[in-house]
Amino acid sequence: MATEKKKLPGGVTAAQMDAWKKEGPVHIVEVEINDGKEKVVGYFREPNRTEYGTAAQIFQKSSPLAVGEFLLNNCKLGGDERIWTVDKIYMSAAIAAQELIDFFPARISRA
């Protein structure tokens, strides 16, 4: 009888997590439900250059929440499907996902 593979939060196997980490950083979004008694977990990769640009355009034309929704849908690796299927959890995760977009401090000066 084969032993069952250990699952991480969100139903992800350790092997899957290791595979994702070989591709780059993995970000975890946790949404607490049932008065904090349960966490709904999703895993996301770093946005690429094109996604950074698109997120910046969405932010400029729409709202921070729309940026989070864009990132949830485009940087998804896996996790608990309720992140994407239950509206209140999805919106909470979208607010948190905005943090995937971060920039280094930069400035422009004259030579």
PDB file of C-alpha atoms in Angstrom:
ATOM      1  CA  MET A   1       0.000   0.000   0.000  1.00  0.00           C
ATOM      2  CA  ALA A   2       1.504   3.305  -1.093  1.00  0.00           C
ATOM      3  CA  THR A   3       1.697   6.062   1.442  1.00  0.00           C
ATOM      4  CA  GLU A   4      -0.386   9.111   0.718  1.00  0.00           C
ATOM      5  CA  LYS A   5       1.607  12.202  -0.260  1.00  0.00           C
ATOM      6  CA  LYS A   6       1.579  14.932   2.359  1.00  0.00           C
ATOM      7  CA  LYS A   7      -0.455  17.930   1.296  1.00  0.00           C
ATOM      8  CA  LEU A   8       0.343  21.540   2.081  1.00  0.00           C
ATOM      9  CA  PRO A   9      -2.425  24.060   2.789  1.00  0.00           C
ATOM     10  CA  GLY A  10      -4.583  24.480  -0.286  1.00  0.00           C
ATOM     11  CA  GLY A  11      -4.173  20.840  -1.273  1.00  0.00           C
ATOM     12  CA  VAL A  12      -0.758  21.288  -2.902  1.00  0.00           C
ATOM     13  CA  THR A  13       1.856  18.548  -2.637  1.00  0.00           C
ATOM     14  CA  ALA A  14       5.389  19.236  -1.456  1.00  0.00           C
ATOM     15  CA  ALA A  15       6.642  17.980  -4.839  1.00  0.00           C
ATOM     16  CA  GLN A  16       4.454  20.514  -6.651  1.00  0.00           C
ATOM     17  CA  MET A  17       5.703  23.300  -4.406  1.00  0.00           C
ATOM     18  CA  ASP A  18       9.310  22.299  -5.086  1.00  0.00           C
ATOM     19  CA  ALA A  19       8.646  22.358  -8.836  1.00  0.00           C
ATOM     20  CA  TRP A  20       7.124  25.837  -8.606  1.00  0.00           C
ATOM     21  CA  LYS A  21      10.043  27.121  -6.542  1.00  0.00           C
ATOM     22  CA  LYS A  22      12.481  25.961  -9.224  1.00  0.00           C
ATOM     23  CA  GLU A  23      10.728  28.378 -11.603  1.00  0.00           C
ATOM     24  CA  GLY A  24      10.936  31.350  -9.223  1.00  0.00           C
ATOM     25  CA  PRO A  25       9.506  32.797  -6.020  1.00  0.00           C
ATOM     26  CA  VAL A  26       6.159  31.460  -4.846  1.00  0.00           C
ATOM     27  CA  HIS A  27       3.786  33.805  -3.021  1.00  0.00           C
ATOM     28  CA  ILE A  28       1.048  32.593  -0.693  1.00  0.00           C
ATOM     29  CA  VAL A  29      -2.271  34.379  -0.256  1.00  0.00           C
ATOM     30  CA  GLU A  30      -4.233  33.328   2.817  1.00  0.00           C
ATOM     31  CA  VAL A  31      -7.827  34.347   3.446  1.00  0.00           C
ATOM     32  CA  GLU A  32      -9.177  33.646   6.922  1.00  0.00           C
ATOM     33  CA  ILE A  33     -12.792  32.486   7.060  1.00  0.00           C
ATOM     34  CA  ASN A  34     -15.136  31.173   9.753  1.00  0.00           C
ATOM     35  CA  ASP A  35     -13.907  33.721  12.310  1.00  0.00           C
ATOM     36  CA  GLY A  36     -10.282  32.817  11.636  1.00  0.00           C
ATOM     37  CA  LYS A  37     -10.808  29.099  12.245  1.00  0.00           C
ATOM     38  CA  GLU A  38      -9.963  28.205   8.642  1.00  0.00           C
ATOM     39  CA  LYS A  39      -7.575  29.557   6.013  1.00  0.00           C
ATOM     40  CA  VAL A  40      -8.179  29.417   2.290  1.00  0.00           C
ATOM     41  CA  VAL A  41      -4.785  29.341   0.585  1.00  0.00           C
ATOM     42  CA  GLY A  42      -3.692  30.127  -2.961  1.00  0.00           C
ATOM     43  CA  TYR A  43      -0.225  30.097  -4.501  1.00  0.00           C
ATOM     44  CA  PHE A  44       1.036  32.605  -7.036  1.00  0.00           C
ATOM     45  CA  ARG A  45       4.170  33.261  -9.052  1.00  0.00           C
ATOM     46  CA  GLU A  46       5.922  36.581  -9.560  1.00  0.00           C
ATOM     47  CA  PRO A  47       4.355  38.725 -12.278  1.00  0.00           C
ATOM     48  CA  ASN A  48       6.490  39.045 -15.398  1.00  0.00           C
ATOM     49  CA  ARG A  49       7.391  42.320 -17.121  1.00  0.00           C
ATOM     50  CA  THR A  50       4.298  42.291 -19.334  1.00  0.00           C
ATOM     51  CA  GLU A  51       2.035  41.638 -16.351  1.00  0.00           C
ATOM     52  CA  TYR A  52       3.693  44.452 -14.388  1.00  0.00           C
ATOM     53  CA  GLY A  53       2.951  46.789 -17.286  1.00  0.00           C
ATOM     54  CA  THR A  54      -0.624  45.637 -17.633  1.00  0.00           C
ATOM     55  CA  ALA A  55      -1.178  45.922 -13.875  1.00  0.00           C
ATOM     56  CA  ALA A  56       0.147  49.493 -13.942  1.00  0.00           C
ATOM     57  CA  GLN A  57      -2.244  50.364 -16.785  1.00  0.00           C
ATOM     58  CA  ILE A  58      -5.177  48.779 -14.965  1.00  0.00           C
ATOM     59  CA  PHE A  59      -4.298  50.711 -11.808  1.00  0.00           C
ATOM     60  CA  GLN A  60      -4.145  53.964 -13.761  1.00  0.00           C
ATOM     61  CA  LYS A  61      -7.449  53.392 -15.575  1.00  0.00           C
ATOM     62  CA  SER A  62      -9.438  51.392 -13.049  1.00  0.00           C
ATOM     63  CA  SER A  63      -8.788  50.507  -9.404  1.00  0.00           C
ATOM     64  CA  PRO A  64      -6.388  48.681  -7.105  1.00  0.00           C
ATOM     65  CA  LEU A  65      -8.983  45.914  -6.738  1.00  0.00           C
ATOM     66  CA  ALA A  66      -8.959  45.356 -10.506  1.00  0.00           C
ATOM     67  CA  VAL A  67      -5.161  45.017 -10.329  1.00  0.00           C
ATOM     68  CA  GLY A  68      -5.535  42.320  -7.685  1.00  0.00           C
ATOM     69  CA  GLU A  69      -8.109  40.487  -9.800  1.00  0.00           C
ATOM     70  CA  PHE A  70      -5.781  40.619 -12.813  1.00  0.00           C
ATOM     71  CA  LEU A  71      -2.922  39.176 -10.746  1.00  0.00           C
ATOM     72  CA  LEU A  72      -5.103  36.439  -9.201  1.00  0.00           C
ATOM     73  CA  ASN A  73      -6.123  35.268 -12.638  1.00  0.00           C
ATOM     74  CA  ASN A  74      -2.774  35.605 -14.410  1.00  0.00           C
ATOM     75  CA  CYS A  75      -0.210  34.540 -11.781  1.00  0.00           C
ATOM     76  CA  LYS A  76      -2.145  31.572 -10.390  1.00  0.00           C
ATOM     77  CA  LEU A  77      -0.175  28.433  -9.604  1.00  0.00           C
ATOM     78  CA  GLY A  78      -2.739  26.523  -7.541  1.00  0.00           C
ATOM     79  CA  GLY A  79      -4.335  26.083  -4.156  1.00  0.00           C
ATOM     80  CA  ASP A  80      -7.824  25.979  -2.732  1.00  0.00           C
ATOM     81  CA  GLU A  81     -10.262  26.611  -5.600  1.00  0.00           C
ATOM     82  CA  ARG A  82     -12.471  28.717  -3.324  1.00  0.00           C
ATOM     83  CA  ILE A  83      -9.968  31.561  -3.898  1.00  0.00           C
ATOM     84  CA  TRP A  84     -11.386  31.799  -7.432  1.00  0.00           C
ATOM     85  CA  THR A  85     -14.950  30.530  -6.970  1.00  0.00           C
ATOM     86  CA  VAL A  86     -16.349  32.143  -3.802  1.00  0.00           C
ATOM     87  CA  ASP A  87     -16.900  35.863  -4.347  1.00  0.00           C
ATOM     88  CA  LYS A  88     -16.099  37.135  -0.851  1.00  0.00           C
ATOM     89  CA  ILE A  89     -12.942  35.023  -0.655  1.00  0.00           C
ATOM     90  CA  TYR A  90     -11.962  36.069  -4.192  1.00  0.00           C
ATOM     91  CA  MET A  91     -12.336  39.770  -3.415  1.00  0.00           C
ATOM     92  CA  SER A  92     -10.357  39.407  -0.180  1.00  0.00           C
ATOM     93  CA  ALA A  93      -7.606  37.559  -2.046  1.00  0.00           C
ATOM     94  CA  ALA A  94      -7.617  40.210  -4.805  1.00  0.00           C
ATOM     95  CA  ILE A  95      -6.984  42.938  -2.244  1.00  0.00           C
ATOM     96  CA  ALA A  96      -4.043  40.951  -0.850  1.00  0.00           C
ATOM     97  CA  ALA A  97      -2.709  40.076  -4.329  1.00  0.00           C
ATOM     98  CA  GLN A  98      -2.032  43.755  -5.042  1.00  0.00           C
ATOM     99  CA  GLU A  99       1.103  43.282  -2.953  1.00  0.00           C
ATOM    100  CA  LEU A 100       2.578  41.115  -5.734  1.00  0.00           C
ATOM    101  CA  ILE A 101       3.329  44.391  -7.507  1.00  0.00           C
ATOM    102  CA  ASP A 102       6.235  46.077  -5.820  1.00  0.00           C
ATOM    103  CA  PHE A 103       8.924  48.318  -7.167  1.00  0.00           C
ATOM    104  CA  PHE A 104      12.347  49.341  -5.970  1.00  0.00           C
ATOM    105  CA  PRO A 105      12.666  52.988  -4.959  1.00  0.00           C
ATOM    106  CA  ALA A 106      13.835  54.976  -7.977  1.00  0.00           C
ATOM    107  CA  ARG A 107      14.306  58.632  -8.870  1.00  0.00           C
ATOM    108  CA  ILE A 108      15.238  60.785 -11.805  1.00  0.00           C
ATOM    109  CA  SER A 109      17.818  63.546 -11.582  1.00  0.00           C
ATOM    110  CA  ARG A 110      19.679  65.810 -13.968  1.00  0.00           C
ATOM    111  CA  ALA A 111      23.257  65.058 -14.898  1.00  0.00           C
TER     112      ALA A 111
END
